Short mmCIF file of C-alpha atoms in Angstrom, two decimals:
data_model
loop_
_atom_site.label_atom_id
_atom_site.label_comp_id
_atom_site.label_asym_id
_atom_site.label_seq_id
_atom_site.Cartn_x
_atom_site.Cartn_y
_atom_site.Cartn_z
CA MET A 199 207.79 311.46 52.96
CA ILE A 200 208.02 309.97 56.47
CA ARG A 201 205.52 307.28 55.51
CA ARG A 202 207.63 306.23 52.50
CA LEU A 203 210.76 306.19 54.67
CA MET A 204 209.00 303.90 57.17
CA ASP A 205 207.96 301.60 54.31
CA TYR A 206 211.58 301.34 53.20
CA LEU A 207 212.66 300.70 56.78
CA ARG A 208 210.15 297.84 57.02
CA LEU A 209 211.45 296.44 53.75
CA LEU A 210 215.03 296.74 54.95
CA LEU A 211 214.20 294.95 58.21
CA PHE A 212 212.45 292.18 56.28
CA VAL A 213 215.41 291.68 53.92
CA CYS A 214 217.84 291.65 56.85
CA GLY A 215 215.66 289.06 58.57
CA VAL A 216 215.56 286.90 55.43
CA LEU A 217 219.34 287.06 55.07
CA LEU A 218 219.77 286.12 58.73
CA GLY A 219 217.13 283.39 58.45
CA VAL A 220 218.76 281.61 55.51
CA GLN A 221 221.95 281.28 57.57
CA VAL A 222 220.26 278.76 59.88
CA PRO A 223 219.76 276.09 57.20
CA ALA A 224 223.29 276.84 55.95
CA PHE A 225 224.66 276.20 59.45
CA VAL A 226 222.66 272.95 59.74
CA ASP A 227 224.01 271.88 56.34
CA GLN A 228 227.60 272.62 57.35
CA TYR A 229 227.08 270.78 60.66
CA GLY A 230 225.82 267.72 58.77
CA LYS A 231 228.82 267.79 56.43
CA ALA A 232 231.25 268.14 59.34
CA LEU A 233 229.54 265.27 61.17
CA ALA A 234 229.85 263.08 58.06
CA ALA A 235 233.52 264.00 57.64
CA HIS A 236 234.34 263.22 61.28
CA THR A 237 232.49 259.90 61.02
CA GLN A 238 234.45 258.95 57.90
CA GLU A 239 237.73 259.94 59.55
CA ALA A 240 236.91 257.82 62.63
CA LYS A 241 236.05 254.88 60.36
CA LEU A 242 239.39 255.22 58.54
CA SER A 243 241.25 255.38 61.86
CA LEU A 244 239.60 252.15 62.94
CA ALA A 245 239.99 250.33 59.60
CA GLU A 246 243.28 248.52 60.34
CA PHE A 247 241.99 247.28 63.67
CA GLN A 248 238.76 246.15 62.03
CA ARG A 249 240.84 244.13 59.53
CA ASP A 250 242.62 242.44 62.43
CA ALA A 251 239.26 241.72 64.06
CA ASP A 252 237.99 240.28 60.76
CA ARG A 253 241.10 238.09 60.46
CA PHE A 254 241.39 236.80 63.99
CA PHE A 255 238.05 237.30 65.76
CA GLY A 256 235.36 236.81 63.12
CA GLY A 257 234.92 240.55 62.68
CA ASP A 258 234.16 241.21 66.36
CA ILE A 259 236.20 244.27 67.31
CA ASP A 260 235.09 243.94 70.95
CA LYS A 261 236.96 240.61 71.12
CA LEU A 262 240.05 242.26 69.62
CA ILE A 263 239.87 245.00 72.26
CA ALA A 264 239.43 242.43 75.04
CA HIS A 265 242.44 240.49 73.68
CA TYR A 266 244.61 243.59 73.79
CA LYS A 267 243.40 244.52 77.29
CA GLN A 268 243.98 241.02 78.68
CA ASN A 269 247.59 240.96 77.52
CA PRO A 270 249.98 241.31 80.48
CA ASP A 271 252.22 243.64 78.45
CA ALA A 272 251.39 247.24 79.50
CA VAL A 273 251.95 248.52 75.96
CA PHE A 274 249.44 246.06 74.49
CA ASN A 275 247.04 246.81 77.32
CA ALA A 276 247.22 250.55 76.63
CA GLY A 277 246.77 249.81 72.93
CA GLY A 278 243.49 248.09 73.75
CA GLU A 279 242.29 251.21 75.54
CA SER A 280 243.26 253.33 72.54
CA ILE A 281 241.41 251.04 70.14
CA GLU A 282 238.39 251.08 72.43
CA ALA A 283 238.41 254.90 72.49
CA LEU A 284 238.54 254.99 68.67
CA TYR A 285 235.73 252.45 68.44
CA GLN A 286 233.51 254.31 70.93
CA ARG A 287 234.11 257.58 69.08
CA TYR A 288 233.17 255.94 65.78
CA GLN A 289 229.99 254.49 67.30
CA LEU A 290 229.02 257.88 68.75
CA LEU A 291 229.61 259.70 65.47
CA SER A 292 227.93 257.02 63.40
CA ALA A 293 224.81 257.06 65.60
CA ALA A 294 224.68 260.87 65.53
CA LEU A 295 225.02 260.91 61.73
CA THR A 296 222.28 258.30 61.33
CA GLU A 297 219.92 260.30 63.56
CA PHE A 298 220.81 263.52 61.72
CA ASN A 299 220.08 261.96 58.32
CA GLN A 300 216.86 260.27 59.45
CA SER A 301 215.46 263.38 61.09
CA GLY A 302 212.10 264.50 59.76
CA TYR A 303 213.22 268.11 60.07
CA GLY A 304 216.39 267.84 58.02
CA GLY A 305 218.69 267.72 61.03
CA PHE A 306 217.36 270.92 62.67
CA ASP A 307 216.01 269.01 65.65
CA ARG A 308 219.22 266.98 66.11
CA LEU A 309 221.29 270.16 66.04
CA VAL A 310 219.04 271.85 68.62
CA LEU A 311 218.22 268.90 70.90
CA ALA A 312 221.25 266.60 70.72
CA PRO A 313 224.24 268.15 68.98
CA LEU A 314 227.77 266.93 69.43
CA PRO A 315 229.19 270.04 71.12
CA GLU A 316 232.73 269.77 69.77
CA ILE A 317 231.49 269.49 66.18
CA ARG A 318 228.89 272.24 66.63
CA ASP A 319 231.55 274.52 68.11
CA GLN A 320 233.99 273.70 65.32
CA VAL A 321 231.36 274.50 62.68
CA TRP A 322 230.47 277.73 64.48
CA GLN A 323 234.13 278.74 64.62
CA HIS A 324 234.66 278.10 60.90
CA PHE A 325 231.16 278.94 59.67
CA SER A 326 231.16 280.44 56.22
CA HIS A 327 228.06 282.49 55.57
CA SER A 328 226.23 281.26 52.54
CA ILE A 329 222.79 281.35 51.03
CA LEU A 330 221.23 278.00 50.23
CA LEU A 331 218.60 278.19 47.54
CA ASP A 332 216.50 275.20 48.41
CA GLY A 333 212.88 275.25 49.49
CA ARG A 334 213.63 274.70 53.15
CA ALA A 335 216.11 277.59 53.34
CA ILE A 336 213.85 279.96 51.42
CA ALA A 337 210.84 279.13 53.59
CA PHE A 338 212.86 279.48 56.79
CA GLY A 339 214.32 282.77 55.58
CA LEU A 340 210.93 284.23 54.66
CA VAL A 341 209.32 283.23 57.95
CA PHE A 342 212.30 284.53 59.93
CA GLY A 343 212.32 287.75 57.89
CA LEU A 344 208.64 288.34 58.58
CA LEU A 345 209.00 287.63 62.30
CA PHE A 346 212.15 289.76 62.56
CA ALA A 347 210.53 292.74 60.79
CA LEU A 348 207.38 292.38 62.88
CA PHE A 349 209.34 292.15 66.12
CA CYS A 350 211.45 295.20 65.27
CA GLU A 351 208.43 297.25 64.22
CA LEU A 352 206.46 296.33 67.33
CA THR A 353 209.47 297.12 69.52
CA LEU A 354 209.98 300.50 67.87
CA HIS A 355 206.25 301.22 68.05
CA GLY A 356 206.20 300.33 71.75
CA CYS A 357 209.25 302.48 72.44
CA GLY A 358 207.61 305.36 70.57
CA HIS A 359 204.48 305.11 72.71
CA CYS A 360 206.54 305.00 75.89
CA CYS A 361 208.57 308.03 74.84
CA LEU A 362 205.44 309.93 73.81
CA GLY A 363 203.76 309.15 77.13
CA ALA A 364 206.84 310.21 79.08
CA TYR A 365 207.06 313.42 77.03
CA ARG A 366 203.41 314.27 77.74
CA ARG A 367 203.86 313.67 81.47
CA LEU A 368 206.97 315.83 81.60
CA LYS A 369 205.29 318.53 79.54
CA SER A 370 202.23 318.59 81.79
CA LYS A 371 204.44 318.91 84.90
CA ALA A 372 206.44 321.73 83.34
CA GLU A 373 203.36 323.81 82.44
CA PRO A 374 202.06 326.01 85.24
CA GLN A 375 198.86 324.59 86.66
CA PRO A 376 195.91 326.97 86.97
CA GLU A 377 194.88 327.54 90.55
CA ASN A 378 191.49 326.25 91.59
CA ARG A 379 189.53 328.71 93.64
#
């Protein structure tokens, strides 16, 4: 009976590990979608200024920004700084999205090694647990489930040995020792 219960516990740990493991690809997927949405929003915010750059500066937005910043009017000057901030944000997001999409590991490495913290935190805050049924998610889930179950079993086994050893030591101290003559 105990053996069967332990088998079910192992199975339960494995299933829990699989369910936890498939959340990682889901998080990476949601991060990629959020990154794409932020990039598109930054592009839309910059669109009117890009049209002005196309019209007056041959499409060079850096020249438009320089023109605004060189204007002696403080309002125009501040406008140049605002446009520059929008442009730099768009460049940052666009580069991050390109790297994410070109990653050989489906964006996992970009999320671990070089995430954009504000987007990662936003996705974490609004993360909706889901189960992706693609090969990558299934493989990740199975491997994580196996490792999770193995780790839990080894931990419990180690704790059991420690407790058994401590029990034996306490028991041997509590028993009266025969006197050696």
